[in-house]
CSV table of C-alpha atoms in Angstrom, one decimal:
chain,number,residue,atom,x,y,z
A,729,MET,CA,10.5,16.0,18.1
A,730,ASP,CA,7.4,17.1,20.0
A,731,ARG,CA,6.5,14.1,22.1
A,732,VAL,CA,3.8,16.0,24.0
A,733,LYS,CA,2.0,16.9,20.7
A,734,VAL,CA,2.3,13.3,19.5
A,735,ALA,CA,0.8,12.0,22.7
A,736,ARG,CA,-2.1,14.5,22.5
A,737,LEU,CA,-2.8,13.5,18.9
A,738,SER,CA,-2.6,9.8,19.8
A,739,ALA,CA,-5.3,10.5,22.4
A,740,GLY,CA,-7.4,12.2,19.7
A,741,ARG,CA,-6.8,15.8,21.0
A,742,VAL,CA,-6.4,18.3,18.2
A,743,ASP,CA,-5.2,21.7,19.3
A,744,ILE,CA,-5.7,23.7,16.1
A,745,VAL,CA,-9.1,25.1,15.1
A,746,GLU,CA,-10.1,23.2,11.9
A,747,PRO,CA,-13.7,22.1,11.5
A,748,GLY,CA,-14.1,18.4,11.1
A,749,LEU,CA,-10.5,17.5,11.9
A,750,PRO,CA,-11.0,16.3,15.5
A,751,GLU,CA,-13.7,13.9,14.4
A,752,LEU,CA,-11.6,12.7,11.5
A,753,VAL,CA,-8.6,12.0,13.8
A,754,SER,CA,-10.7,10.3,16.4
A,755,ARG,CA,-12.4,8.0,13.8
A,756,GLY,CA,-9.0,7.1,12.3
A,757,ILE,CA,-7.6,6.2,15.7
A,758,ALA,CA,-10.7,4.1,16.6
A,759,GLU,CA,-10.7,2.2,13.3
A,760,GLY,CA,-6.9,1.6,13.5
A,761,THR,CA,-6.2,3.4,10.2
A,762,LEU,CA,-4.3,6.3,11.8
A,763,SER,CA,-1.5,6.4,14.3
A,764,PHE,CA,1.1,8.9,15.4
A,765,VAL,CA,4.8,8.2,16.1
A,766,VAL,CA,7.9,10.2,17.1
A,767,GLY,CA,10.4,10.3,14.3
A,768,ALA,CA,10.1,10.1,10.5
A,769,ALA,CA,12.1,6.8,10.4
A,770,GLY,CA,9.4,5.0,12.4
A,771,ALA,CA,6.7,6.2,10.0
A,772,ALA,CA,8.6,4.9,6.9
A,773,VAL,CA,8.7,1.3,7.9
A,774,GLU,CA,7.1,-0.8,5.1
A,775,ALA,CA,5.6,2.3,3.6
A,776,ASP,CA,4.6,2.5,-0.1
A,777,ALA,CA,4.6,6.2,0.0
A,778,VAL,CA,5.9,8.8,2.5
A,779,PHE,CA,4.3,12.3,2.3
A,780,LEU,CA,6.4,15.3,3.4
A,781,CYS,CA,4.0,17.8,5.0
A,782,VAL,CA,6.5,20.0,6.9
A,783,PRO,CA,6.5,23.9,7.0
A,784,THR,CA,8.5,25.9,4.6
A,785,PRO,CA,8.3,29.4,6.1
A,786,MET,CA,9.8,32.6,4.8
A,787,GLY,CA,13.5,32.5,5.3
A,788,ALA,CA,16.3,35.1,5.0
A,789,GLY,CA,15.8,37.5,2.1
A,790,GLY,CA,12.3,36.2,1.5
A,791,ALA,CA,13.2,32.8,0.0
A,792,ALA,CA,11.5,29.6,1.3
A,793,ASP,CA,13.3,28.0,4.2
A,794,LEU,CA,13.8,24.4,3.4
A,795,ARG,CA,15.6,23.3,6.5
A,796,ALA,CA,12.6,21.2,7.8
A,797,VAL,CA,12.4,19.4,4.4
A,798,GLU,CA,16.2,18.7,4.4
A,799,GLU,CA,16.2,17.4,7.9
A,800,VAL,CA,13.3,15.0,7.4
A,801,VAL,CA,14.8,13.7,4.1
A,802,ALA,CA,18.2,13.1,5.9
A,803,GLU,CA,16.4,11.2,8.6
A,804,LEU,CA,14.4,9.1,6.1
A,805,ALA,CA,17.2,8.3,3.6
A,806,ASP,CA,18.4,5.1,5.1
A,807,HIS,CA,15.0,3.8,6.3
A,808,LEU,CA,12.9,3.9,3.1
A,809,PRO,CA,12.0,0.6,1.6
A,810,SER,CA,13.1,0.2,-2.0
A,811,GLY,CA,10.4,1.5,-4.4
A,812,CYS,CA,8.8,3.7,-1.7
A,813,ALA,CA,7.8,7.1,-3.2
A,814,VAL,CA,8.7,10.3,-1.3
A,815,VAL,CA,5.8,12.7,-2.0
A,816,THR,CA,6.2,16.4,-1.3
A,817,LYS,CA,3.0,18.1,-0.1
A,818,SER,CA,4.8,21.1,1.2
A,819,THR,CA,5.0,24.3,-0.9
A,820,VAL,CA,8.6,24.2,-2.2
A,821,PRO,CA,10.6,26.2,-4.8
A,822,VAL,CA,11.0,24.8,-8.3
A,823,GLY,CA,13.8,22.3,-8.4
A,824,THR,CA,13.2,20.9,-4.9
A,825,THR,CA,12.2,17.5,-6.2
A,826,GLN,CA,15.6,17.1,-7.8
A,827,ARG,CA,17.2,18.4,-4.7
A,828,ILE,CA,15.4,15.8,-2.5
A,829,SER,CA,16.5,13.1,-4.9
A,830,ALA,CA,20.1,14.2,-4.6
A,831,LEU,CA,19.9,14.4,-0.8
A,832,LEU,CA,18.3,10.9,-0.6
A,833,GLY,CA,21.0,9.4,-2.8
A,834,ARG,CA,18.7,6.5,-3.7
A,835,THR,CA,18.0,5.6,-7.3
A,836,ASP,CA,15.4,3.1,-6.1
A,837,VAL,CA,13.3,5.8,-4.4
A,838,PRO,CA,11.3,8.0,-6.7
A,839,VAL,CA,10.4,11.6,-5.6
A,840,VAL,CA,7.0,13.1,-6.5
A,841,SER,CA,5.6,16.6,-6.2
A,842,ASN,CA,2.0,16.7,-5.0
A,843,PRO,CA,1.2,20.2,-3.8
A,844,GLU,CA,-1.7,20.7,-1.4
A,845,PHE,CA,-4.5,23.3,-2.0
A,846,LEU,CA,-6.1,23.3,1.4
A,847,ARG,CA,-7.6,26.5,3.0
A,848,GLU,CA,-7.4,26.9,6.7
A,849,GLY,CA,-10.9,26.7,8.2
A,850,SER,CA,-12.0,24.3,5.4
A,851,ALA,CA,-9.1,22.0,5.0
A,852,VAL,CA,-11.0,18.7,5.6
A,853,ARG,CA,-13.7,19.7,3.1
A,854,ASP,CA,-11.0,20.8,0.6
A,855,PHE,CA,-9.1,17.6,0.9
A,856,LEU,CA,-12.2,15.4,0.5
A,857,ARG,CA,-13.7,17.5,-2.3
A,858,PRO,CA,-10.7,18.9,-4.2
A,859,ASP,CA,-10.8,21.0,-7.3
A,860,ARG,CA,-7.9,19.1,-8.8
A,861,ILE,CA,-5.1,16.7,-8.0
A,862,VAL,CA,-1.6,17.9,-9.2
A,863,VAL,CA,1.2,15.3,-9.4
A,864,GLY,CA,4.6,15.8,-10.9
A,865,SER,CA,7.5,13.4,-11.3
A,866,GLU,CA,10.2,12.3,-13.7
A,867,THR,CA,9.0,8.7,-12.9
A,868,ALA,CA,5.7,8.0,-14.6
A,869,GLU,CA,5.0,4.9,-12.5
A,870,ALA,CA,5.4,6.8,-9.2
A,871,ALA,CA,3.2,9.6,-10.5
A,872,ARG,CA,0.5,7.3,-11.5
A,873,MET,CA,0.6,5.5,-8.1
A,874,VAL,CA,0.1,8.8,-6.3
A,875,VAL,CA,-2.8,9.8,-8.6
A,876,ASP,CA,-4.4,6.4,-7.9
A,877,LEU,CA,-4.4,7.2,-4.1
A,878,TYR,CA,-6.9,9.9,-4.8
A,879,SER,CA,-9.1,8.0,-7.2
A,880,ALA,CA,-12.1,7.7,-4.8
A,881,LEU,CA,-12.3,11.5,-4.7
A,882,GLY,CA,-13.3,11.8,-8.3
A,883,ALA,CA,-11.3,15.0,-8.9
A,884,PRO,CA,-9.6,15.8,-12.2
A,885,SER,CA,-5.9,15.1,-12.2
A,886,VAL,CA,-3.0,17.0,-13.7
A,887,VAL,CA,0.0,14.7,-14.2
A,888,THR,CA,3.1,16.6,-15.3
A,889,ASP,CA,6.8,17.0,-14.6
A,890,ALA,CA,8.0,17.9,-11.1
A,891,ALA,CA,9.0,21.5,-11.9
A,892,SER,CA,5.6,22.3,-13.4
A,893,ALA,CA,3.8,20.8,-10.4
A,894,GLU,CA,6.0,22.8,-8.0
A,895,LEU,CA,5.2,26.0,-9.9
A,896,VAL,CA,1.4,25.3,-10.0
A,897,LYS,CA,1.1,26.0,-6.3
A,898,TYR,CA,3.0,29.3,-6.4
A,899,ALA,CA,1.2,30.4,-9.5
A,900,ALA,CA,-2.2,29.7,-8.0
A,901,ASN,CA,-1.5,31.3,-4.6
A,902,CYS,CA,0.1,34.4,-6.1
A,903,PHE,CA,-2.7,34.9,-8.6
A,904,LEU,CA,-5.1,34.9,-5.6
A,905,ALA,CA,-2.9,37.4,-3.8
A,906,MET,CA,-3.0,39.7,-6.9
A,907,LYS,CA,-6.7,39.3,-7.1
A,908,LEU,CA,-7.1,40.4,-3.5
A,909,SER,CA,-4.8,43.4,-3.9
A,910,TYR,CA,-6.7,44.3,-7.1
A,911,VAL,CA,-10.1,44.4,-5.3
A,912,ASN,CA,-8.7,46.4,-2.4
A,913,SER,CA,-7.4,49.0,-5.0
A,914,VAL,CA,-10.8,49.0,-6.6
A,915,ALA,CA,-12.4,49.5,-3.2
A,916,GLU,CA,-10.2,52.6,-2.7
A,917,LEU,CA,-11.4,54.0,-6.0
A,918,CYS,CA,-15.0,53.3,-4.9
A,919,GLU,CA,-14.5,55.5,-1.9
A,920,ARG,CA,-13.0,58.3,-3.9
A,921,PHE,CA,-15.6,58.2,-6.6
A,922,GLY,CA,-18.6,57.6,-4.3
A,923,ALA,CA,-19.2,54.1,-5.8
A,924,ASP,CA,-20.1,50.9,-3.8
A,925,ILE,CA,-17.6,48.0,-3.9
A,926,ASP,CA,-20.4,45.5,-3.3
A,927,SER,CA,-22.2,46.5,-6.5
A,928,VAL,CA,-18.9,46.6,-8.4
A,929,THR,CA,-17.8,43.2,-7.4
A,930,GLU,CA,-21.3,41.8,-7.9
A,931,GLY,CA,-21.2,43.1,-11.5
A,932,MET,CA,-17.7,41.6,-11.9
A,933,GLY,CA,-18.5,38.3,-10.4
A,934,TYR,CA,-21.1,37.3,-12.9
A,935,ASP,CA,-18.4,37.3,-15.6
A,936,ARG,CA,-17.3,33.6,-15.7
A,937,ARG,CA,-13.8,34.7,-16.7
A,938,ILE,CA,-13.5,36.4,-13.3
A,939,GLY,CA,-15.8,34.6,-10.9
A,940,ARG,CA,-17.0,35.6,-7.5
A,941,SER,CA,-14.2,34.2,-5.2
A,942,PHE,CA,-11.5,36.4,-3.7
A,943,LEU,CA,-13.4,39.6,-4.5
A,944,GLU,CA,-14.0,40.7,-0.9
A,945,PRO,CA,-12.1,43.7,0.2
A,946,GLY,CA,-10.5,43.8,3.6
A,947,PRO,CA,-7.5,45.0,5.7
A,948,GLY,CA,-5.1,43.1,3.4
A,949,TRP,CA,-4.2,39.5,2.8
A,950,GLY,CA,-2.1,37.4,5.1
A,951,GLY,CA,-1.9,34.0,6.7
A,952,SER,CA,0.6,31.2,6.5
A,953,CYS,CA,0.7,30.9,2.7
A,954,LEU,CA,0.1,34.0,0.6
A,955,PRO,CA,2.8,36.3,2.1
A,956,LYS,CA,5.6,33.7,2.1
A,957,ASP,CA,4.6,32.3,-1.3
A,958,THR,CA,4.5,35.7,-3.0
A,959,SER,CA,7.9,36.5,-1.5
A,960,ALA,CA,9.3,33.1,-2.5
A,961,LEU,CA,8.1,33.4,-6.1
A,962,LEU,CA,9.6,36.9,-6.3
A,963,ARG,CA,13.0,35.5,-5.1
A,964,MET,CA,12.7,32.6,-7.6
A,965,SER,CA,12.0,35.0,-10.4
A,966,GLU,CA,15.0,37.1,-9.5
A,967,SER,CA,17.2,33.9,-9.5
A,968,VAL,CA,16.5,33.4,-13.2
A,969,GLY,CA,16.8,37.0,-14.2
A,970,PHE,CA,13.0,37.8,-14.4
A,971,GLY,CA,11.6,40.9,-12.7
A,972,PHE,CA,8.0,39.9,-11.7
A,973,ASP,CA,6.9,43.5,-11.4
A,974,LEU,CA,3.2,42.7,-11.4
A,975,LEU,CA,3.5,40.4,-8.4
A,976,GLY,CA,5.8,42.9,-6.6
A,977,ALA,CA,3.2,45.6,-7.1
A,978,ALA,CA,0.5,43.4,-5.6
A,979,ALA,CA,2.7,42.8,-2.5
A,980,ALA,CA,3.3,46.6,-2.2
A,981,GLU,CA,-0.4,47.3,-2.5
A,982,ASN,CA,-1.1,44.9,0.3
A,983,LEU,CA,1.1,46.9,2.6
A,984,ALA,CA,-0.6,50.1,1.4
A,985,GLN,CA,-4.0,48.7,2.2
A,986,ARG,CA,-3.0,48.1,5.8
A,987,GLU,CA,-1.7,51.7,6.1
A,988,ARG,CA,-5.0,52.9,4.7
A,989,VAL,CA,-6.9,51.0,7.3
A,990,ILE,CA,-4.7,52.5,10.1
A,991,ALA,CA,-5.3,56.0,8.6
A,992,LYS,CA,-9.1,55.4,8.7
A,993,ILE,CA,-8.8,54.4,12.4
A,994,ALA,CA,-6.8,57.4,13.2
A,995,LYS,CA,-9.2,59.7,11.5
A,996,ALA,CA,-12.1,58.1,13.4
A,997,VAL,CA,-10.5,59.1,16.7
A,998,GLY,CA,-9.6,62.6,15.7
A,999,GLY,CA,-6.3,62.1,14.0
A,1000,ASP,CA,-4.1,61.1,17.0
A,1001,LEU,CA,-3.9,57.5,18.0
A,1002,SER,CA,-1.8,58.1,21.1
A,1003,GLY,CA,-4.1,57.5,24.1
A,1004,ALA,CA,-7.0,56.5,22.0
A,1005,ARG,CA,-8.9,53.4,23.1
A,1006,ILE,CA,-9.6,51.0,20.2
A,1007,GLY,CA,-11.8,47.9,20.4
A,1008,LEU,CA,-10.8,45.3,17.9
A,1009,LEU,CA,-13.0,42.4,16.8
A,1010,GLY,CA,-10.8,39.7,15.4
A,1011,LEU,CA,-7.1,38.8,15.4
A,1012,ALA,CA,-6.8,35.7,13.4
A,1013,PHE,CA,-5.9,36.1,9.7
A,1014,LYS,CA,-9.3,34.7,8.7
A,1015,ALA,CA,-12.5,33.3,10.3
A,1016,GLY,CA,-12.6,29.6,11.2
A,1017,THR,CA,-9.0,29.4,12.4
A,1018,ASN,CA,-6.8,30.5,15.3
A,1019,ASP,CA,-3.8,31.1,13.1
A,1020,LEU,CA,-2.0,34.4,13.7
A,1021,ARG,CA,0.8,34.0,11.2
A,1022,ASP,CA,1.1,37.1,9.1
A,1023,SER,CA,-2.4,38.1,10.2
A,1024,PRO,CA,-3.4,41.5,8.8
A,1025,ALA,CA,-5.6,42.0,11.8
A,1026,LEU,CA,-2.6,41.4,14.2
A,1027,GLY,CA,-0.5,43.6,12.0
A,1028,VAL,CA,-3.0,46.5,12.3
A,1029,ALA,CA,-3.2,45.9,16.0
A,1030,SER,CA,0.6,46.0,16.4
A,1031,VAL,CA,0.8,49.3,14.6
A,1032,LEU,CA,-2.0,50.9,16.7
A,1033,CYS,CA,-0.1,49.8,19.8
A,1034,ALA,CA,3.2,51.2,18.5
A,1035,HIS,CA,1.4,54.6,18.0
A,1036,GLY,CA,0.3,54.6,21.6
A,1037,ALA,CA,-3.3,53.4,21.3
A,1038,GLU,CA,-4.9,51.4,24.1
A,1039,VAL,CA,-6.1,48.3,22.3
A,1040,ALA,CA,-8.5,45.7,23.6
A,1041,ALA,CA,-9.1,42.8,21.3
A,1042,TYR,CA,-11.5,39.9,21.1
A,1043,ASP,CA,-11.3,36.9,18.9
A,1044,PRO,CA,-13.5,33.8,19.4
A,1045,ALA,CA,-10.5,31.4,18.8
A,1046,ILE,CA,-7.7,33.3,20.6
A,1047,ALA,CA,-7.2,33.7,24.3
A,1048,GLU,CA,-3.5,34.1,24.5
A,1049,GLU,CA,-2.1,37.5,25.4
A,1050,GLN,CA,-0.5,39.5,22.5
A,1051,PRO,CA,2.3,42.1,22.9
A,1052,GLY,CA,1.1,45.6,23.8
A,1053,MET,CA,-2.6,44.9,23.9
A,1054,LEU,CA,-5.3,43.4,26.1
A,1055,VAL,CA,-6.9,40.3,24.8
A,1056,VAL,CA,-10.4,40.0,26.4
A,1057,ASP,CA,-13.0,37.2,26.5
A,1058,SER,CA,-16.0,39.1,25.2
A,1059,PRO,CA,-16.7,41.5,22.3
A,1060,TYR,CA,-18.5,43.7,24.8
A,1061,ARG,CA,-15.4,44.0,26.9
A,1062,ALA,CA,-13.5,45.0,23.8
A,1063,ALA,CA,-16.0,47.8,23.2
A,1064,LYS,CA,-15.9,49.1,26.8
A,1065,ASP,CA,-15.0,52.8,26.7
A,1066,ALA,CA,-13.7,52.4,23.1
A,1067,ASP,CA,-13.4,55.5,21.0
A,1068,ALA,CA,-13.9,53.3,18.0
A,1069,VAL,CA,-14.6,49.6,17.3
A,1070,VAL,CA,-12.9,48.0,14.4
A,1071,VAL,CA,-13.9,44.7,12.7
A,1072,LEU,CA,-10.8,43.0,11.4
A,1073,THR,CA,-11.7,39.3,11.0
A,1074,GLU,CA,-14.9,38.1,9.3
A,1075,TRP,CA,-16.2,35.9,12.2
A,1076,PRO,CA,-19.9,35.4,11.4
A,1077,GLU,CA,-20.9,35.7,15.1
A,1078,PHE,CA,-20.0,39.4,15.0
A,1079,ARG,CA,-23.1,39.9,12.9
A,1080,LYS,CA,-25.2,38.6,15.8
A,1081,LEU,CA,-23.8,40.9,18.5
A,1082,ASP,CA,-26.3,43.1,20.4
A,1083,TRP,CA,-25.1,46.4,18.9
A,1084,HIS,CA,-27.3,48.4,21.4
A,1085,VAL,CA,-25.1,46.9,24.2
A,1086,MET,CA,-22.0,47.6,22.2
A,1087,ALA,CA,-23.1,51.2,21.7
A,1088,GLU,CA,-23.8,51.6,25.4
A,1089,ALA,CA,-20.3,50.2,26.2
A,1090,MET,CA,-18.5,52.5,23.8
A,1091,HIS,CA,-17.2,56.0,24.5
A,1092,GLY,CA,-17.2,57.1,20.8
A,1093,ASP,CA,-19.6,56.3,18.1
A,1094,THR,CA,-17.6,55.0,15.1
A,1095,VAL,CA,-17.6,51.4,13.9
A,1096,LEU,CA,-15.1,50.7,11.2
A,1097,ASP,CA,-16.0,47.4,9.4
A,1098,THR,CA,-12.9,46.4,7.4
A,1099,ARG,CA,-14.6,43.2,6.2
A,1100,ASN,CA,-18.0,44.8,5.2
A,1101,LEU,CA,-19.4,42.1,7.5
A,1102,LEU,CA,-22.0,43.9,9.5
A,1103,ASP,CA,-25.5,45.1,8.5
A,1104,PRO,CA,-25.1,48.9,8.5
A,1105,THR,CA,-28.8,49.4,9.3
A,1106,THR,CA,-28.4,47.4,12.5
A,1107,VAL,CA,-25.4,49.4,13.6
A,1108,LEU,CA,-27.0,52.7,12.7
A,1109,SER,CA,-30.1,51.9,14.6
A,1110,THR,CA,-28.1,52.1,17.8
A,1111,GLY,CA,-26.9,55.7,17.2
A,1112,LEU,CA,-23.5,54.6,16.0
A,1113,SER,CA,-22.0,55.5,12.6
A,1114,TRP,CA,-20.7,52.8,10.3
A,1115,GLN,CA,-17.8,52.8,7.8
A,1116,GLY,CA,-16.9,49.9,5.5
A,1117,ILE,CA,-14.2,49.4,2.9
A,1118,GLY,CA,-15.1,50.7,-0.6
A,1119,ARG,CA,-18.5,51.7,0.5
A,1120,PRO,CA,-20.1,55.1,1.1
A,1121,ARG,CA,-19.4,56.2,4.7
A,1122,ILE,CA,-22.7,56.3,6.6
A,1123,VAL,CA,-22.5,58.7,9.5
A,1124,GLU,CA,-26.1,59.7,9.9
A,1125,HIS,CA,-27.8,57.8,12.6
A,1126,ALA,CA,-30.8,55.8,11.6
A,1127,THR,CA,-33.0,57.7,14.0
A,1128,SER,CA,-32.1,61.0,12.4
A,1129,ALA,CA,-32.1,59.7,8.9
A,1130,VAL,CA,-35.8,58.7,9.1
A,1131,GLY,CA,-36.9,61.6,11.4
């Protein structure tokens, strides 16, 4: 029980970076519709529904770790009012709804699967404007009650059995992971063939069967969901004798993409990372959050440090020191004396940097833009070279290109 965190939330202080959440919490407290308590039992008193929103991180062997779920269920079991629905929002393996029912030992308490589909950095918007509501239960009345809770949002609802609802979340996240691995592979082909990934994905995105989302190449996918969910689904597949080779290949390609980025950085500094000074822009796994869990940016930074590079990193949302590297409070400090500057997180403010100042601060002249975030012309105009992912490398300086 984190009493300090509960006290801070009760005072309206939200410590995570999530646009709109501090205002939502403050309004709920002021209107008396939101309160925070220590202990699950206290929250269950007179409740019509109790939502389980606890972490299910990657455990031993890659399977989902359900200890937090089991602990809160054990705490709740004797305190739930008869008829109260236990609703699982956490991402849990198929069969967990039945497992929770068995742990509760209450025939008068229905269990419902209601997976969340919130993206960090836009969680409030995603909750208030959902693509769909998925609800699964073996008790039709409980399922309908949960669906009705979302009626004001006007989103389509999928009401099904618990196993199907549990699998929806994994199937969706793992599809997105495969899509990202696919576009990173295509980006590598673009570099080898001299094609431009921006044009390729634009042409793909107009196809309604494919769509435009998750077609941006980068240093690999990460965060709190995709790595653990792909691993968990692979383990689940193995448990029923199915080799999900397609998903396994996507996970392997993700690691290969990280290695390709590291190889590009090494090449930019002459082939030897030992003693090279690298300025990194971004550490969070995506813009709009301060989450470092399974961040590809942090993964790249850690490997650079392990190879003896001197790393100075800047992220607008992260001030805490990280092992082996210097975390600075300015992108210009990250660039100071750098042999190369590498963009690893797609923070929009990096587009607005004064690249003339960046160029003056740097020792080398290479900018590796792993998010294809920057305007190459702006970077080139300062005398620097620019390299993206899946795009032709531009080493000619703008001044010489037009001279």
